[in-house]
mmCIF file of C-alpha atoms in Angstrom:
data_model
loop_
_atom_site.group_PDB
_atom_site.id
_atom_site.type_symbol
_atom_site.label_atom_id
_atom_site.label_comp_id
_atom_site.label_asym_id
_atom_site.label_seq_id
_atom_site.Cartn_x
_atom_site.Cartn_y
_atom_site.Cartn_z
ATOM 1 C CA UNK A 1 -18.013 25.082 10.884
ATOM 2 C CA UNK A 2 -16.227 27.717 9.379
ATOM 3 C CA UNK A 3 -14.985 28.196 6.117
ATOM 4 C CA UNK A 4 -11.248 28.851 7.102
ATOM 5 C CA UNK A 5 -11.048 25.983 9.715
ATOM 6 C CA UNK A 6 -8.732 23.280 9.156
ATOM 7 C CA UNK A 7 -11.213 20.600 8.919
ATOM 8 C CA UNK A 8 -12.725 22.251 6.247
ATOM 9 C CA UNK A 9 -9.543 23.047 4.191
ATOM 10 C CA UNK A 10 -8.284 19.438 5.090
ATOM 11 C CA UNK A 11 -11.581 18.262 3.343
ATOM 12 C CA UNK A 12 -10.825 20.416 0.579
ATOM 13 C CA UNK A 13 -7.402 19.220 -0.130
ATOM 14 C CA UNK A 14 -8.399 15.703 0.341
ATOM 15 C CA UNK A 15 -11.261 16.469 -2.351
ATOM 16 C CA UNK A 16 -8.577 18.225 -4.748
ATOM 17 C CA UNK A 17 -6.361 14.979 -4.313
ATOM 18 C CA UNK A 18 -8.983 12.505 -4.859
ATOM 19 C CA UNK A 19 -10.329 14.318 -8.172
ATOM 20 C CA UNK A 20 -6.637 14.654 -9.196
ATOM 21 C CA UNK A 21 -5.944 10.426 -8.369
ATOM 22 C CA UNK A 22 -9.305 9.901 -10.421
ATOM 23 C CA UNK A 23 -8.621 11.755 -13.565
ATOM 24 C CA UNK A 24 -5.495 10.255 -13.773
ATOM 25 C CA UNK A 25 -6.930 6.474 -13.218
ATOM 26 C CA UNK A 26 -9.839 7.580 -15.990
ATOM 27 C CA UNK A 27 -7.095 8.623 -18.315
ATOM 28 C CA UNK A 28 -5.230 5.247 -17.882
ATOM 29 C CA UNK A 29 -7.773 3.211 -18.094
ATOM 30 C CA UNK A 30 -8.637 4.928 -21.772
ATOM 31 C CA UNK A 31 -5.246 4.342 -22.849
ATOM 32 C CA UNK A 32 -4.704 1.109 -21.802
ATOM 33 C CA UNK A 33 -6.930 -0.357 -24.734
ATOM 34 C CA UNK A 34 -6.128 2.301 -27.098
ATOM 35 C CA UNK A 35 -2.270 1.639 -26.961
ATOM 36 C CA UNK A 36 -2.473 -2.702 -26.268
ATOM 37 C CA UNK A 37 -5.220 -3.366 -28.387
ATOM 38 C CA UNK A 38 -5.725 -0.872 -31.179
ATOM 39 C CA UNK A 39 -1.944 0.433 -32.062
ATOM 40 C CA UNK A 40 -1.522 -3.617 -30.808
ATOM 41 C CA UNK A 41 1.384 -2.558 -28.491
ATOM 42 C CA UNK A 42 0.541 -4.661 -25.829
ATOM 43 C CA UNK A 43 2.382 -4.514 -22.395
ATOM 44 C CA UNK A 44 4.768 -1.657 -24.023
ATOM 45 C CA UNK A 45 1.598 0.352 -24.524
ATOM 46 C CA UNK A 46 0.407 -0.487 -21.193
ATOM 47 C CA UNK A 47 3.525 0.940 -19.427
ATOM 48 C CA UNK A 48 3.147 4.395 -21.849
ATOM 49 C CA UNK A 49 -0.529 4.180 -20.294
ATOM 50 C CA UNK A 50 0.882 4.028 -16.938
ATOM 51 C CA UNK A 51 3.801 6.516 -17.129
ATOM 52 C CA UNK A 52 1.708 9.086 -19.060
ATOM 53 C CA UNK A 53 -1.052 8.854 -16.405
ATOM 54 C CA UNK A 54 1.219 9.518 -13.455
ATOM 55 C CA UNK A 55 2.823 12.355 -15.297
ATOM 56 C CA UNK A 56 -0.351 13.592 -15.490
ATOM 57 C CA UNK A 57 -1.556 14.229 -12.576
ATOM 58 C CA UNK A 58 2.016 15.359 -11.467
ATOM 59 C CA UNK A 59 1.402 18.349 -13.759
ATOM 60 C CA UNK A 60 -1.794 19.293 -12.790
ATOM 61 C CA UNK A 61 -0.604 19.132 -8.843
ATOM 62 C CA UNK A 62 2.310 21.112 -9.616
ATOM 63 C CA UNK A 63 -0.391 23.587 -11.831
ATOM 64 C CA UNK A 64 -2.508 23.541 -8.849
ATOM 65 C CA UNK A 65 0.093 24.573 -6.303
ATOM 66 C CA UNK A 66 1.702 26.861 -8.893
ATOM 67 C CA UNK A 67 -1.963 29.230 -8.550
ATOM 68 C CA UNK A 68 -1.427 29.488 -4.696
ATOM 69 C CA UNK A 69 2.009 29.816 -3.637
ATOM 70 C CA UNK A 70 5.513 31.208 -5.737
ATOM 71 C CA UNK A 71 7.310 28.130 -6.865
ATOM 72 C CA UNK A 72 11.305 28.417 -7.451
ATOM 73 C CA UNK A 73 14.103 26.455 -7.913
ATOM 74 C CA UNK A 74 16.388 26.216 -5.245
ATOM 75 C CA UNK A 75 19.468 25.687 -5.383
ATOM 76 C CA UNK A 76 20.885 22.225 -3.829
ATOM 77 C CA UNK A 77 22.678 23.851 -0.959
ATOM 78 C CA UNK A 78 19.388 25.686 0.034
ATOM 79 C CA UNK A 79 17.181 21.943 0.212
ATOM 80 C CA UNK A 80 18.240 21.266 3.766
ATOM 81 C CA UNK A 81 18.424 17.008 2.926
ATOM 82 C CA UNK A 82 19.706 16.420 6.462
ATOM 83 C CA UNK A 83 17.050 18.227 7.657
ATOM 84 C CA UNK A 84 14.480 16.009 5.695
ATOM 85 C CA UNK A 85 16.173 12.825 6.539
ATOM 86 C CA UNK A 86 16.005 13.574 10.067
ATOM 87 C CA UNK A 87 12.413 14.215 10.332
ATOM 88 C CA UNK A 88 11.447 11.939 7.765
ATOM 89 C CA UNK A 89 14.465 9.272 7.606
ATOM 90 C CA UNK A 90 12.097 6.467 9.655
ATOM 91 C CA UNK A 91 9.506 6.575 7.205
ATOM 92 C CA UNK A 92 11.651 6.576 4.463
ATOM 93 C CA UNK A 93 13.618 3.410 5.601
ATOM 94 C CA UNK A 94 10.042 1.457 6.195
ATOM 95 C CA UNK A 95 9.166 2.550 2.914
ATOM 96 C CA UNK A 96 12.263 1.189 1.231
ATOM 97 C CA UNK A 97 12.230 -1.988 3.293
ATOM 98 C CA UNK A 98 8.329 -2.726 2.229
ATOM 99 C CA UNK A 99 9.231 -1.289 -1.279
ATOM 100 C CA UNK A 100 12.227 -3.701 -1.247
ATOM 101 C CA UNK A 101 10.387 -6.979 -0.175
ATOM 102 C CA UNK A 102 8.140 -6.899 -2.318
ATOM 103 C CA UNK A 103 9.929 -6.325 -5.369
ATOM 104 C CA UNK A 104 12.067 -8.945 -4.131
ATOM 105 C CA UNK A 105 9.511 -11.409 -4.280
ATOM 106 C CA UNK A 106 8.579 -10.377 -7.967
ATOM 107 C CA UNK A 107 12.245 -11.107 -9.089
ATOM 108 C CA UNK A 108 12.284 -14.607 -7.332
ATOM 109 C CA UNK A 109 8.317 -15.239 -8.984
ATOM 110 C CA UNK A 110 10.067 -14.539 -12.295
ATOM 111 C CA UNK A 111 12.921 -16.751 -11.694
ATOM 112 C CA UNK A 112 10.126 -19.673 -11.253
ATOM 113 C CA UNK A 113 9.280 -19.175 -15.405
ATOM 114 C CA UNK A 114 6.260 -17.308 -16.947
ATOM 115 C CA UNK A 115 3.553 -19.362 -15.541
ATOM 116 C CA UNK A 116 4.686 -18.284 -11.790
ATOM 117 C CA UNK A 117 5.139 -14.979 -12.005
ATOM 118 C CA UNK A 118 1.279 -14.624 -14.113
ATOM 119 C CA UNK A 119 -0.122 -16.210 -11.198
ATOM 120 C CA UNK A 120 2.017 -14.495 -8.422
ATOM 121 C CA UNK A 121 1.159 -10.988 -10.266
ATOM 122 C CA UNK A 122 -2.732 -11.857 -9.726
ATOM 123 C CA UNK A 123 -2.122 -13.193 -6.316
ATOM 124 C CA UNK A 124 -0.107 -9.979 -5.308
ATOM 125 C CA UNK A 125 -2.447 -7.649 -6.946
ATOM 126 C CA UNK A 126 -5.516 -9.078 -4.926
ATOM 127 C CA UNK A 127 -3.207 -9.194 -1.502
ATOM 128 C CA UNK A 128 -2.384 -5.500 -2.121
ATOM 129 C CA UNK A 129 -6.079 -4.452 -3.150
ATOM 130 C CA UNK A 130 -7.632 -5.739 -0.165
ATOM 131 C CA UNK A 131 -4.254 -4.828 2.479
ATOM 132 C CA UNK A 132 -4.896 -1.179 1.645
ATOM 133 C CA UNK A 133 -8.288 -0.989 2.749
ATOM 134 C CA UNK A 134 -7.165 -2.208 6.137
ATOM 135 C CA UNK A 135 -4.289 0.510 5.701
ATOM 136 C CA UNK A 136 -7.187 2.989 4.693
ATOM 137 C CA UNK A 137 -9.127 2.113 8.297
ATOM 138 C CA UNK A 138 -5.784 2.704 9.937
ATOM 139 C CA UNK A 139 -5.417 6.147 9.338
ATOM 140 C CA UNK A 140 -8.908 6.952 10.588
ATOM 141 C CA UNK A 141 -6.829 7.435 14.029
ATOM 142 C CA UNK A 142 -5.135 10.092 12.202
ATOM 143 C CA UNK A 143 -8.187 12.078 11.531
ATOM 144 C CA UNK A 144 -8.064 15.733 13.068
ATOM 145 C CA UNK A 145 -9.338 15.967 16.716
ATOM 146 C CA UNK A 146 -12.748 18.032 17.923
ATOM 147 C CA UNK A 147 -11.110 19.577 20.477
ATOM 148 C CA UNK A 148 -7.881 20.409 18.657
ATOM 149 C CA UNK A 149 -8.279 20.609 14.885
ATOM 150 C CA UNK A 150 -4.211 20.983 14.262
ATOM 151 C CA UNK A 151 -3.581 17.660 15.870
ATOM 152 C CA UNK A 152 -4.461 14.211 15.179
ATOM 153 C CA UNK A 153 -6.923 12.324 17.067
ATOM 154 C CA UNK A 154 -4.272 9.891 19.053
ATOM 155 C CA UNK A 155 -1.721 12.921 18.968
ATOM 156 C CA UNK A 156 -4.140 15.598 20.413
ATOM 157 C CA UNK A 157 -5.010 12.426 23.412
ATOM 158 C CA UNK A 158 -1.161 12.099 23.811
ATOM 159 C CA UNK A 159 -0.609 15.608 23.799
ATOM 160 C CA UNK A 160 -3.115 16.315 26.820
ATOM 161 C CA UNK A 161 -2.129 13.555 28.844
ATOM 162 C CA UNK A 162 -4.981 11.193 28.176
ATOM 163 C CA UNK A 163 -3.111 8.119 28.323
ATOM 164 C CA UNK A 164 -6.314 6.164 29.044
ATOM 165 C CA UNK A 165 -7.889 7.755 25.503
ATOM 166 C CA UNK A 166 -4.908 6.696 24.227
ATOM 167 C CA UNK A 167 -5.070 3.626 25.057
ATOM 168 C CA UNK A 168 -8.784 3.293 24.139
ATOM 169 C CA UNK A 169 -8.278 4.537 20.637
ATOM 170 C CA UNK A 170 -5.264 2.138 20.351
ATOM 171 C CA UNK A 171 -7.617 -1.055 21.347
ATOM 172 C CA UNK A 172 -10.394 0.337 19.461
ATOM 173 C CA UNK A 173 -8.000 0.486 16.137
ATOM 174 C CA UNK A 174 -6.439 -2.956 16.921
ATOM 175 C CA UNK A 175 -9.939 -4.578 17.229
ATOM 176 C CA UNK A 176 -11.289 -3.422 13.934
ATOM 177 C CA UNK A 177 -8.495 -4.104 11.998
ATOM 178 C CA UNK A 178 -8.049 -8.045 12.997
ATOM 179 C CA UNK A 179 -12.419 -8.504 12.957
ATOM 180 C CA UNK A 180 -11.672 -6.760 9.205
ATOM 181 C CA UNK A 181 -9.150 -9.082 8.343
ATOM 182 C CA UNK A 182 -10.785 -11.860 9.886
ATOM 183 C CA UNK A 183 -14.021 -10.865 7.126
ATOM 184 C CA UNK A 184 -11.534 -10.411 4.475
ATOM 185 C CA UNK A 185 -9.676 -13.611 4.964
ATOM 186 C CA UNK A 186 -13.517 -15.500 4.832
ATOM 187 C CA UNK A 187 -14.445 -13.630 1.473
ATOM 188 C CA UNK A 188 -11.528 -14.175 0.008
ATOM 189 C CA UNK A 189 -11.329 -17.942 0.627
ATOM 190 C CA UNK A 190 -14.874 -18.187 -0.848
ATOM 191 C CA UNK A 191 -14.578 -15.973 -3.675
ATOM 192 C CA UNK A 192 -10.824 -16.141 -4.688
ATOM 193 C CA UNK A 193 -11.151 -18.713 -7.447
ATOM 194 C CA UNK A 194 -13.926 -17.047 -9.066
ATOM 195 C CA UNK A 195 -11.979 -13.288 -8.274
ATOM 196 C CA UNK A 196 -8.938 -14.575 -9.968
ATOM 197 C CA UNK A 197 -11.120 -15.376 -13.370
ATOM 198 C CA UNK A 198 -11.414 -11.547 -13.874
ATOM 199 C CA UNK A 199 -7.770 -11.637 -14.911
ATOM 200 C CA UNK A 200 -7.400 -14.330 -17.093
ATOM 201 C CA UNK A 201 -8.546 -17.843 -18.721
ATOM 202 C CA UNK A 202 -5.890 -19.480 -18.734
ATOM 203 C CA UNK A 203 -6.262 -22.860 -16.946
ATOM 204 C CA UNK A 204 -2.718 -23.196 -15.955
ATOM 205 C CA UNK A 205 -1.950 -19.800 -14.250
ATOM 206 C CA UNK A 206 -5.875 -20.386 -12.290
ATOM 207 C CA UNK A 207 -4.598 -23.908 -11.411
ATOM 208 C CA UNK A 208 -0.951 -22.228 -9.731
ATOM 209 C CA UNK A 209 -3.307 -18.923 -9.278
ATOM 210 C CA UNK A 210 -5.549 -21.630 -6.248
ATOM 211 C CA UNK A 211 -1.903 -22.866 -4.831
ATOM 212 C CA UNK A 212 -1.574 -19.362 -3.595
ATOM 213 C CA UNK A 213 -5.121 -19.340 -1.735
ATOM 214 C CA UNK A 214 -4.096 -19.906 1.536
ATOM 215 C CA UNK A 215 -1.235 -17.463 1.515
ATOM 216 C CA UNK A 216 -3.497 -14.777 0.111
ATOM 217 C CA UNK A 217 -6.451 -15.054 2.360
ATOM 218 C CA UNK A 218 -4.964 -16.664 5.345
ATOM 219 C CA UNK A 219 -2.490 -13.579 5.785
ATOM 220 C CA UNK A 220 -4.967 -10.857 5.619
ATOM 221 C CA UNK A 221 -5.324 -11.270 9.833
ATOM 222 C CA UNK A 222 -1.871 -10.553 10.063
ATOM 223 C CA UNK A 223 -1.848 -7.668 7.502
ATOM 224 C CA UNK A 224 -4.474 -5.958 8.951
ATOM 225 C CA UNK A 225 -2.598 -6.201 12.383
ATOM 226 C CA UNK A 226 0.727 -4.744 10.773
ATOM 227 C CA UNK A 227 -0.914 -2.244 9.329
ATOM 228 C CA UNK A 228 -2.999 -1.088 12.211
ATOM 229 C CA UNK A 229 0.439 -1.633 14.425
ATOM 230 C CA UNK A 230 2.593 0.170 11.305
ATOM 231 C CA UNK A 231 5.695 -1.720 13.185
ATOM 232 C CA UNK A 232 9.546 -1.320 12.510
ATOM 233 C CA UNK A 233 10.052 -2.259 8.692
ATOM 234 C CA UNK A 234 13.845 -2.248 8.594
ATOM 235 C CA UNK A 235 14.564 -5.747 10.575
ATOM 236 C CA UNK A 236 11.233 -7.672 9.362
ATOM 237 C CA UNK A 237 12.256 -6.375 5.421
ATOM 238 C CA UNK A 238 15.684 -8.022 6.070
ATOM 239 C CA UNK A 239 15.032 -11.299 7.487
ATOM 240 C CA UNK A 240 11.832 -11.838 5.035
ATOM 241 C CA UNK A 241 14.283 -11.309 2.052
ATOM 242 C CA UNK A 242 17.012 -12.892 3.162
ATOM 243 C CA UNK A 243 14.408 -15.887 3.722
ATOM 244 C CA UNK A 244 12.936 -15.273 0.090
ATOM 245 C CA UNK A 245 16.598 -16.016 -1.410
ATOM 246 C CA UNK A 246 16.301 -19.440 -0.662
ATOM 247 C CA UNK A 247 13.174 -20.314 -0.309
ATOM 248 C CA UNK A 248 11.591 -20.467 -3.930
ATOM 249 C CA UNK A 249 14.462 -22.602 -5.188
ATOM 250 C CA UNK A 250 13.099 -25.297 -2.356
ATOM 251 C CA UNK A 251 9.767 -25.004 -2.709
ATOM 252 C CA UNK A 252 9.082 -22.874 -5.719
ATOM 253 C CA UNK A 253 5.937 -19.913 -5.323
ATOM 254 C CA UNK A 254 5.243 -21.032 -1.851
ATOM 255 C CA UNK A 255 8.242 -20.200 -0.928
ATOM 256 C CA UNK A 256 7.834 -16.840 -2.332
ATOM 257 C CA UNK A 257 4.697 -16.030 -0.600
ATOM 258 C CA UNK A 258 5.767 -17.611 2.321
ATOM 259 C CA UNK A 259 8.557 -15.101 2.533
ATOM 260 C CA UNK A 260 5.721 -11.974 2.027
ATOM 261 C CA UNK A 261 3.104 -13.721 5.223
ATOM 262 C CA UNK A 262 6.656 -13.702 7.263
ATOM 263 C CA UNK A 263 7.182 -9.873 6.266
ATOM 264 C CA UNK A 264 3.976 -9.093 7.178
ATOM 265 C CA UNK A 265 3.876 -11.152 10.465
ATOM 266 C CA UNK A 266 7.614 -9.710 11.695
ATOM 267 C CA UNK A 267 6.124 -6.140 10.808
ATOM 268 C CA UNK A 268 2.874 -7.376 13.121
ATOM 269 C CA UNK A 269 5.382 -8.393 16.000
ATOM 270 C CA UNK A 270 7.773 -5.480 15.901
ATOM 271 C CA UNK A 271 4.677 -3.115 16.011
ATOM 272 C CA UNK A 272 3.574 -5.204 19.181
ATOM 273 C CA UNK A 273 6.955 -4.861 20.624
ATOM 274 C CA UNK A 274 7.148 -0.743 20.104
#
């Protein structure tokens, strides 16, 4: 391999970034005691802890970029938005509408008093923990082709004509992600009560923490099929929230994470459909 190819500066980069995204988590998690439990801040102090580590390693990417390329301010005529949104408007929009959803689902956990949104916060932080390892597997089909090292491994198939490796790498991809999810679902069922100890004592959040169980484990399938699939975000956002406005009031946290394994199982569909 040699040293200027692009899989060996995309290895590079991805090493930069991942030193970068650890320093930053090491920094946090040395704050976050300091500030809540020494200068007795508490969640105020874990916010600082959060803010100051994502400033952080802002700085040192900007530092980093700043030693190989001229940075300057442009002026906002010369930032071509249109230009951006076109290219980039799709992801944007399934950002927002995942974005959206979920914070949706916070607000209508808090509206359900303290003891529902403690347990929905552990339930969603466990659902997002193990979701992005199946999101993680799914961009192994982006990884750069041997035969073309500027193009993606599905892209450079597409590209060529290949609609049979396509189609293989598609299947292949699809497969994976459900036996994962299928493996995650298992392990979380077993383990979930015991998992959800690590965050607190309390025997009333654990006792609501176990209502959400099925919800957690039983959609990890589905996630892993929406995010091999990485479907059309902007109609299964809106009909997931618009069911989350009325479902908690009916049937309280259920009806929150009922809303999230619909989200994630319109997102599954529309990907099927495209």
């Amino acid at each position: 391999m040699k040293l200027g190819s692009f899989p060996f500066l995309l290895f590079l980069f991805h090493l930069l970034l991942l030193l970068l995204l650890g320093l930053s988590n090491l920094s946090a998690l040395f704050l976050f005691p300091v500030l809540m439990h020494y200068y007795h801040l508490g969640v105020t102090g874990a916010a600082i802890s959060t803010v100051v580590s994502q400033y952080l390693v802002c700085f040192l990417m900007i530092w980093n970029l700043n030693k190989r390329t001229i940075l300057s301010f442009l002026s906002i005529k010369g930032l071509h938005f249109g230009g951006y949104l076109k290219s980039g408007g799709f992801l944007l929009g399934r950002t927002l509408a995942a974005v959206l959803t979920i914070t949706l689902s916070t607000s209508m956990a808090a509206h359900q008093g303290a003891l529902a949104m403690a347990a929905h916060q552990i339930c969603l932080q466990v659902w997002l923990s193990v979701s992005l390892l199946v999101d993680a597997q799914a961009a192994s089909c982006q990884a750069p082709s041997l035969f073309n090292h500027n193009l993606p491994l599905l892209l450079s198939s597409a590209a060529k004509g290949d609609h049979s490796r396509v189609k293989e790498i598609a299947l292949c991809s699809l497969k994976t992600g459900l036996i994962t999810g299928i493996c995650l679902a298992i392990i979380l069922g077993v383990s979930f009560s015991s998992v959800a100890t690590l965050f607190t004592k309390d025997v009333e959040v654990l006792a609501t923490v176990r209502s959400g169980l099925l919800f957690v484990s039983g959609s990890q399938p589905i996630n892993a099929l929406a995010y091999i699939f990485d479907g059309l975000h902007y109609v299964a956002g809106a009909v997931s929230s618009a069911f989350m406005l009325y479902a908690p009031s009916i049937v309280g946290l259920s009806g929150v994470w009922s809303a999230l394994t619909l989200f994630m199982g319109m997102r599954t569909v529309a990907g099927y459909m495209r």
